[in-house]
Structure formats: structure tokens, C-alpha cells
mmCIF file of C-alpha atoms in Angstrom:
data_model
loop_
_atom_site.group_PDB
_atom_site.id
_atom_site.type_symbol
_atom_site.label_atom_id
_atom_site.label_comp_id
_atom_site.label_asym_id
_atom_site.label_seq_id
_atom_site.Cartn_x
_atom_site.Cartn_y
_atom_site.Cartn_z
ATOM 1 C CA UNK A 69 148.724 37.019 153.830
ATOM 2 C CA UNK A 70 148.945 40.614 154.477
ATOM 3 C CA UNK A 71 150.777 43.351 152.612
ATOM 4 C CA UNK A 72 152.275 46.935 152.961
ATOM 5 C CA UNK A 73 149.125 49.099 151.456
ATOM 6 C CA UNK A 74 148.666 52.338 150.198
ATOM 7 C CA UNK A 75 146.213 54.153 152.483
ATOM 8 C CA UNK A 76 142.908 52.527 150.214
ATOM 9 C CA UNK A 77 139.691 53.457 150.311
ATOM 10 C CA UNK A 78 136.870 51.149 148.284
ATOM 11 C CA UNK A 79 133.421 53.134 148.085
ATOM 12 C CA UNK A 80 130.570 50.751 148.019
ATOM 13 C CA UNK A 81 126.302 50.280 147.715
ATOM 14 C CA UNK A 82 124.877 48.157 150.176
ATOM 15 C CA UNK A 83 125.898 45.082 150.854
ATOM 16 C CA UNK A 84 122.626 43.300 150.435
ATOM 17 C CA UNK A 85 122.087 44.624 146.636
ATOM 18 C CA UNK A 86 125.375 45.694 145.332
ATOM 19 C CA UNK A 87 126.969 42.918 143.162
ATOM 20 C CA UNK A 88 129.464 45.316 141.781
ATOM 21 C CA UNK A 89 130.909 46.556 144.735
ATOM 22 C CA UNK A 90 130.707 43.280 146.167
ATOM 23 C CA UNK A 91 133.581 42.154 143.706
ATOM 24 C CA UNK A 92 136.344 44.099 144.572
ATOM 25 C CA UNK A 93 135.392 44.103 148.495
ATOM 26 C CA UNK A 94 135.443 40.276 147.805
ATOM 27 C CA UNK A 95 139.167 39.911 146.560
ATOM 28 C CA UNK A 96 140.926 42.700 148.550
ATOM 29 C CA UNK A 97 139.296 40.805 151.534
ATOM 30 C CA UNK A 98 140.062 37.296 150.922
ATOM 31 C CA UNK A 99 143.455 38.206 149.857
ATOM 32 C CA UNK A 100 144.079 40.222 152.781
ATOM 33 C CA UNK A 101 144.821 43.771 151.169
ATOM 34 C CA UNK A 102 144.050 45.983 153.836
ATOM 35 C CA UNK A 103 141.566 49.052 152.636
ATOM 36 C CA UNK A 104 139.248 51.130 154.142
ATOM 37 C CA UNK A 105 135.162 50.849 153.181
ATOM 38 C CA UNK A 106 132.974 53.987 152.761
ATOM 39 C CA UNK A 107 129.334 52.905 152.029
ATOM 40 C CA UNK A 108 126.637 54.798 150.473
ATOM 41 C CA UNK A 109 123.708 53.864 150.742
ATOM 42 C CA UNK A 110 121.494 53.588 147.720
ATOM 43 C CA UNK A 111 118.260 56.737 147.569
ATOM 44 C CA UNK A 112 119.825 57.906 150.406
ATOM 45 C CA UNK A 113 120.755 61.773 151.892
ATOM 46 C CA UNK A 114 124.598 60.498 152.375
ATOM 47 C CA UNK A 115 124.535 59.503 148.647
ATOM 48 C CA UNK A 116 122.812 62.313 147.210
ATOM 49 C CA UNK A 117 125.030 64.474 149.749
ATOM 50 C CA UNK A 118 128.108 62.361 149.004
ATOM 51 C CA UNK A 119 128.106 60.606 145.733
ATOM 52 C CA UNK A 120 129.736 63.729 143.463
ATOM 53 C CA UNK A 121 132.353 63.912 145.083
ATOM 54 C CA UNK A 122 133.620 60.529 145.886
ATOM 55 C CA UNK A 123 132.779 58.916 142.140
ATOM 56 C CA UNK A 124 133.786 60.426 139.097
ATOM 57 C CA UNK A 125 130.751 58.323 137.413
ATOM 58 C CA UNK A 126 128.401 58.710 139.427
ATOM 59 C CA UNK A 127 128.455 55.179 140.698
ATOM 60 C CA UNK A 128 129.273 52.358 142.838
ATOM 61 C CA UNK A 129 132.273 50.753 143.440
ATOM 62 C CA UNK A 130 135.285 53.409 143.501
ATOM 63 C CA UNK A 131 139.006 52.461 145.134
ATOM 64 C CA UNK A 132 140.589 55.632 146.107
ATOM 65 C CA UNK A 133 144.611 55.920 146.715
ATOM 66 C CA UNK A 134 144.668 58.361 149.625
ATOM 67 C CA UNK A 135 142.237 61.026 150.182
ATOM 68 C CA UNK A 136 138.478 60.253 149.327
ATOM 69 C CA UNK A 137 137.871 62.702 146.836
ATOM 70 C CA UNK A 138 141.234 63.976 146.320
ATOM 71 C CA UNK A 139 143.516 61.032 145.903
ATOM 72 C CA UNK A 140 143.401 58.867 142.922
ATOM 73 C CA UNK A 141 140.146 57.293 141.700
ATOM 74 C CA UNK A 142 139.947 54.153 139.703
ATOM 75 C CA UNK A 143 136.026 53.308 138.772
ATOM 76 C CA UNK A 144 134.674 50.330 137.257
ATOM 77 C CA UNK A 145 134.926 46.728 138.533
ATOM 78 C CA UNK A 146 137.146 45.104 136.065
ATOM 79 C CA UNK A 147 139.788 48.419 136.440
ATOM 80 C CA UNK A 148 139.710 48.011 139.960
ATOM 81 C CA UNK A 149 140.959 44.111 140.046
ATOM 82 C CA UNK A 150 143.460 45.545 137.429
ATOM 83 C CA UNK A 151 144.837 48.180 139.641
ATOM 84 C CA UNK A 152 144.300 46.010 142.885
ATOM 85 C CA UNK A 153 147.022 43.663 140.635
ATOM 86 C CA UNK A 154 149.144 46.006 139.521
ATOM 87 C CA UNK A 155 149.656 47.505 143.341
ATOM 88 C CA UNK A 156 149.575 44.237 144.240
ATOM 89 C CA UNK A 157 151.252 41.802 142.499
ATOM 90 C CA UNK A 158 151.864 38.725 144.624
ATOM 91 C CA UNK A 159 148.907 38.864 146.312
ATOM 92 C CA UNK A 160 146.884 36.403 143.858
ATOM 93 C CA UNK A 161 144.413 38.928 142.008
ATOM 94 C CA UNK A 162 145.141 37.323 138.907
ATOM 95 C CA UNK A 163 146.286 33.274 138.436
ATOM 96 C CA UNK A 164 150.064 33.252 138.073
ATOM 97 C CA UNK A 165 149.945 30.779 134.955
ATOM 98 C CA UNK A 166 149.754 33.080 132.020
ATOM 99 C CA UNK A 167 147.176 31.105 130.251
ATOM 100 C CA UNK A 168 145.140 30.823 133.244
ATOM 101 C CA UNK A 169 145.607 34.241 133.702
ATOM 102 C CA UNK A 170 144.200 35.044 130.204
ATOM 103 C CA UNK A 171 141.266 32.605 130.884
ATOM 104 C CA UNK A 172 140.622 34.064 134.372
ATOM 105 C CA UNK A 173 140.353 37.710 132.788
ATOM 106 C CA UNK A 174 138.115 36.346 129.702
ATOM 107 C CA UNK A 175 135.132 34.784 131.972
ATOM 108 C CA UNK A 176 135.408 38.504 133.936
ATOM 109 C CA UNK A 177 134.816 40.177 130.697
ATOM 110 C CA UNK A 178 132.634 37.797 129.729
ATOM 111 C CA UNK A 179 130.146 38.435 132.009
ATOM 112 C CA UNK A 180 130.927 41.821 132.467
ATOM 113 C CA UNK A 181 129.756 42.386 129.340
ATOM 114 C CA UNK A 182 126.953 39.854 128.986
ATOM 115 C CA UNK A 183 124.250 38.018 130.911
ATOM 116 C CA UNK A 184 121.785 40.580 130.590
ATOM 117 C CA UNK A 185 118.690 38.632 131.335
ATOM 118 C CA UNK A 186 120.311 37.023 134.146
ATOM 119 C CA UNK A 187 121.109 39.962 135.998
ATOM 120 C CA UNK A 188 117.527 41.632 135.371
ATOM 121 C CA UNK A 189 115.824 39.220 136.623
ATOM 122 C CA UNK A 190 117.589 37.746 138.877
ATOM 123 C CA UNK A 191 119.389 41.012 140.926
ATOM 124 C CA UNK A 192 121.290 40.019 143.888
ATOM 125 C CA UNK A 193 119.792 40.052 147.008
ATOM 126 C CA UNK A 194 121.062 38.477 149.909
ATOM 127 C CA UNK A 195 118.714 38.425 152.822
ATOM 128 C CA UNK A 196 115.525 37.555 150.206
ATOM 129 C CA UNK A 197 114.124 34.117 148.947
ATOM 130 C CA UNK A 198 112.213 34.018 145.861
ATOM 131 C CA UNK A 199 112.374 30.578 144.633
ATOM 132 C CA UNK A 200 111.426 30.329 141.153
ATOM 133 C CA UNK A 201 111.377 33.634 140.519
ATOM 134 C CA UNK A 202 113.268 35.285 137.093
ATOM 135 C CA UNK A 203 113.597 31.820 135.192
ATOM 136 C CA UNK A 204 113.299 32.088 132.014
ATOM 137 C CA UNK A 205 114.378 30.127 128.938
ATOM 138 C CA UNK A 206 116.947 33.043 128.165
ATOM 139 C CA UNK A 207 117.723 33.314 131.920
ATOM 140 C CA UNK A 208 117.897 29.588 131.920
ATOM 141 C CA UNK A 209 120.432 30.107 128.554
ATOM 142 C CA UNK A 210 122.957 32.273 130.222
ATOM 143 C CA UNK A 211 122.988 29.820 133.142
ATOM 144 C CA UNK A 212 123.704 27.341 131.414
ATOM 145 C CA UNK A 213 126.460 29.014 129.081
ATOM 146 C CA UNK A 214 128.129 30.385 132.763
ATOM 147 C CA UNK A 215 127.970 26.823 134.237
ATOM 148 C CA UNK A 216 129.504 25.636 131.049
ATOM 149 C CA UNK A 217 132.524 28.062 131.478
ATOM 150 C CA UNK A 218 132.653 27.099 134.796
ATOM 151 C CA UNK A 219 133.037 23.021 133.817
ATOM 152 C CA UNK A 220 135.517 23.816 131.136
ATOM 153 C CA UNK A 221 137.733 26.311 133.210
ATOM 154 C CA UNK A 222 137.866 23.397 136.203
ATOM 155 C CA UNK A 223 138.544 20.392 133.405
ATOM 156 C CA UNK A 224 141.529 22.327 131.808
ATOM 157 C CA UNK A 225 143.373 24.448 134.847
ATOM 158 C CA UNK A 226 141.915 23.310 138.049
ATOM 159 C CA UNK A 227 145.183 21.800 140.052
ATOM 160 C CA UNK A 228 144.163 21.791 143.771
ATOM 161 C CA UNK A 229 141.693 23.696 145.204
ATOM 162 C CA UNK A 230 138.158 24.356 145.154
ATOM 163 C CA UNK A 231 138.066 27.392 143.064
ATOM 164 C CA UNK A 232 138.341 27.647 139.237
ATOM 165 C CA UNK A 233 142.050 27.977 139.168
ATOM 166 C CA UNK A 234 142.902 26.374 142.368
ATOM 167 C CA UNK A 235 143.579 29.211 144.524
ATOM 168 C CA UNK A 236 140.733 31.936 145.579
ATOM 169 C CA UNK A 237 141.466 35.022 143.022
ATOM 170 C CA UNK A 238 139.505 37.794 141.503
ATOM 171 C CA UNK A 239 137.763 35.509 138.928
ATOM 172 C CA UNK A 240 136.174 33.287 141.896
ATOM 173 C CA UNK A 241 135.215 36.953 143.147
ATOM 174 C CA UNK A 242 133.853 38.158 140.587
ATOM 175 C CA UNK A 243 130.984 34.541 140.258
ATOM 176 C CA UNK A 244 130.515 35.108 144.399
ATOM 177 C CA UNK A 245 127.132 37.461 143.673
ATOM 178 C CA UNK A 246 126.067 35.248 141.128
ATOM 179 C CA UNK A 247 126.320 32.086 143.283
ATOM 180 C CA UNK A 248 124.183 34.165 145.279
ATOM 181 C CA UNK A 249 121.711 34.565 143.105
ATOM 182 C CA UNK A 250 121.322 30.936 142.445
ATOM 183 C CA UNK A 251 120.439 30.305 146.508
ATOM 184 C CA UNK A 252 118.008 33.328 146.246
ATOM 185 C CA UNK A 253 115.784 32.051 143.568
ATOM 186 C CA UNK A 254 116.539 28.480 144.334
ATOM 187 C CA UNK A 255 118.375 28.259 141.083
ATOM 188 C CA UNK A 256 119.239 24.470 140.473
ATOM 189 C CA UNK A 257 122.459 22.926 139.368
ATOM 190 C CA UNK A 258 124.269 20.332 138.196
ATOM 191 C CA UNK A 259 127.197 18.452 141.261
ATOM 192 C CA UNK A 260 129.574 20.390 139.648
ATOM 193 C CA UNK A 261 128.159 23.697 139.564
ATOM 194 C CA UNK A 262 126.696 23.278 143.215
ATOM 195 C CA UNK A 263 130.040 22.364 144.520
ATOM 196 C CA UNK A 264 131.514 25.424 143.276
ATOM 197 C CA UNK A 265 128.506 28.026 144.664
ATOM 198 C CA UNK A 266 129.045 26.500 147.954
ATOM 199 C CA UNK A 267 132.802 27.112 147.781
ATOM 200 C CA UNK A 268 132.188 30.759 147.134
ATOM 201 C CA UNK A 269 129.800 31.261 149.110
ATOM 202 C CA UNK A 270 131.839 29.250 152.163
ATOM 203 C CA UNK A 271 134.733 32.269 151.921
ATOM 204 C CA UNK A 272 135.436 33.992 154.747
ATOM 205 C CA UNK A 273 135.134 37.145 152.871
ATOM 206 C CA UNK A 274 131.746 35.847 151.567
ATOM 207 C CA UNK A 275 130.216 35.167 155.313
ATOM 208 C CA UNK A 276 131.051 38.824 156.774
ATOM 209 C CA UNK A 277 129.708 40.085 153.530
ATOM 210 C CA UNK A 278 126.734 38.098 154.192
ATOM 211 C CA UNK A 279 126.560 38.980 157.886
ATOM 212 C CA UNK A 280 126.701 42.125 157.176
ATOM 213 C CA UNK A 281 124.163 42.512 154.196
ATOM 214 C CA UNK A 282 121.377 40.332 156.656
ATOM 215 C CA UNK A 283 121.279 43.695 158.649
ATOM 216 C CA UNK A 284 120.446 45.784 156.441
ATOM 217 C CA UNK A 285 116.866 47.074 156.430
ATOM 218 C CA UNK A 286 116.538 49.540 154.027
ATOM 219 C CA UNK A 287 114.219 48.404 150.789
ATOM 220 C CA UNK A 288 115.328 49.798 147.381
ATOM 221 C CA UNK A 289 112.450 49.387 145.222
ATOM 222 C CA UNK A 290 114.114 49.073 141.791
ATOM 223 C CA UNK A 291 116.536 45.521 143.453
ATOM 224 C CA UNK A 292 112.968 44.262 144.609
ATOM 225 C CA UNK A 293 111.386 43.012 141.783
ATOM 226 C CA UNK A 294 109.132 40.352 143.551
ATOM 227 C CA UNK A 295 108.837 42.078 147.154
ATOM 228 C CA UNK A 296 106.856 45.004 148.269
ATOM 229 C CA UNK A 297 107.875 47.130 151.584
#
């Protein structure tokens, strides 16, 4: 479905390392809102050049509403969706079952709050295989606790469909880098679980993110905890 935009701009990280930015790239892409996509690269002169001007943080991702740099900035993942819903509203950012809705925005907060040993050891990175590597019994603990959410959210709201709430929205989005992370350090996973990584990772918006990230050479030292150059 596509709808009359804005003129939107979504600043990014690369694609291969960038969970964040992945997430709102993710939704405005499977949901067809149209945008434009300014990357900049991590360590690199564009960034350093670039990265005052077009984040008001100092970080990765940033939607703009016209101009780059002039328009109007929101920063932050989770503010992003919200805005992307608000500008949007029938597109599907958000489940349109108000208790599914309230659900869908509690497991984003949840883990945009949480999982710290998860995402430490574990960072996302696409065109890498580490099997093994980052388990831990408190990485193995917040697995388990996200699978968990992931079992109950399907049991109580799952109608047809094979993402949490049926329909792809920004909750699915927001799991997409971690199901990720589970094929790059051979993370394994209950039927369940498994069928819902593949489903993410099957999106259309998931395989030109992928595409895209498996051409990227450049090697940023501190998402490479088990590689060297």
C-alpha cells in the first residue's frame, strides 16, 4: 500500500551493523511509506563531516520532515515509529486492536530498555558467522525471557498471519535485527521461535536490507567483537 508522504528523509549507520536504524527503515519499507535514506557511514569523513548537522544527538537513526538539517527532526527509534504513526495512521505502524496495540508498544519498550547482555555480545552483524559466540547464561536469560514474550504475544493476539499480531507492523520490526542475531551466532530455538525468525527475516524489506548490508566492506572495530580486519 502506498501513501501521500511528506518529503521524508531517514538518516541511517550501515546496514550491516546498525540495528537501530534498521528498525524504522524496516517498517516505513514494508509498509510502503515512501522516504528518502541518507547513510553515514560509521568512523567515517562523511560522518565526522556530516553527523552535526543532520542529528541533533549525535546519532543514528534520524527521520527528517523536509530539509535534512533544516526541516523537522525526530531522533530515537521508539519516537520515530511514533511519529511514522501519527503521520501515518492507516498504514499499520501500530496493531489496530487497542490492547494489541498496548502489547505491541510494551515488548518495544521492553527491549528498548533492556537486554543488555544480549546486545553486547551478540551486536548485529549481517554478513558475519560466529556460531557460538556471546552465549552466556545471562545472554542465554534474556533469550529466553524475549522468546517467552514472543510465545505469549502469538497465544493471546495472533489471528492470521505469521507475525506477532497477524499483520507485519513496527513491533515485528523492531525483533528483525535480533532474529538476525540468532542466525549469526547460530543461536538455537525452540519451533516456535524459529518459525517466527524466519518470518522476519523472509520480509521483503528484510532481504534488500540484507542485500544491501552483504556489500558492505568497511570493518568497524568496536561491532567486531570476534573478527579482526
Amino acid at each position: 500500500m502506498q501513501f501521500a508522504s511528506p518529503a521524508l528523509t531517514l538518516v541511517i549507520g550501515n546496514k550491516n551493523y546498525s540495528s537501530w536504524s534498521a528498525r524504522p527503515w524496516l517498517t516505513m519499507t514494508e509498509l510502503g511509506i515512501p522516504f528518502a535514506e541518507r547513510m553515514l557511514k560509521f568512523d567515517s569523513e562523511d560522518w565526522a563531516r556530516n553527523i552535526d548537522a543532520l542529528s541533533p544527538t549525535g546519532l543514528v537513526p534520524v527521520l527528517w520532515e523536509g530539509e535534512p538539517g533544516s526541516g523537522f527532526a525526530s531522533f530515537d527509534t521508539v519516537a520515530i515509529l511514533e511519529r511514522l504513526h501519527e503521520l501515518y495512521p492507516e498504514a499499520g505502524v501500530w496493531p489496530r486492536d487497542a490492547q494489541a496495540r498496548a502489547r505491541a508498544r510494551s515488548l518495544v519498550a521492553d527491549f528498548h530498555a533492556g537486554y543488555p547482555n544480549l546486545r553486547a555480545a551478540m551486536p548485529m552483524n549481517i554478513r558475519s558467522s560466529h556460531p557460538g559466540k556471546g552465549m552466556s547464561r545471562e545472554v542465554g536469560g534474556e533469550i529466553e525471557k524475549l522468546c517467552a514474550h514472543w510465545r505469549d504475544t502469538r497465544t493471546r493476539f495472533r489471528t492470521s498471519g505469521p507475525f506477532l499480531f497477524g499483520a507485519f507492523c513496527a513491533v515485528d520490526a523492531f525483533y528483525t535485527p535480533v532474529a538476525s542475531r540468532f542466525v549469526t551466532y547460530a543461536v538455537r530455538l525452540d519451533e516456535g521461535a524459529g518459525t517466527y525468525r524466519d518470518a522476519l527475516l523472509g520480509t521483503r524489506a528484510m532481504q534488500a536490507w540484507t542485500d544491501a548490508a552483504l556489500l558492505e566492506t568497511e570493518f568497524v572495530a568496536m561491532d567486531e567483537p570476534y573478527a579482526t580486519r
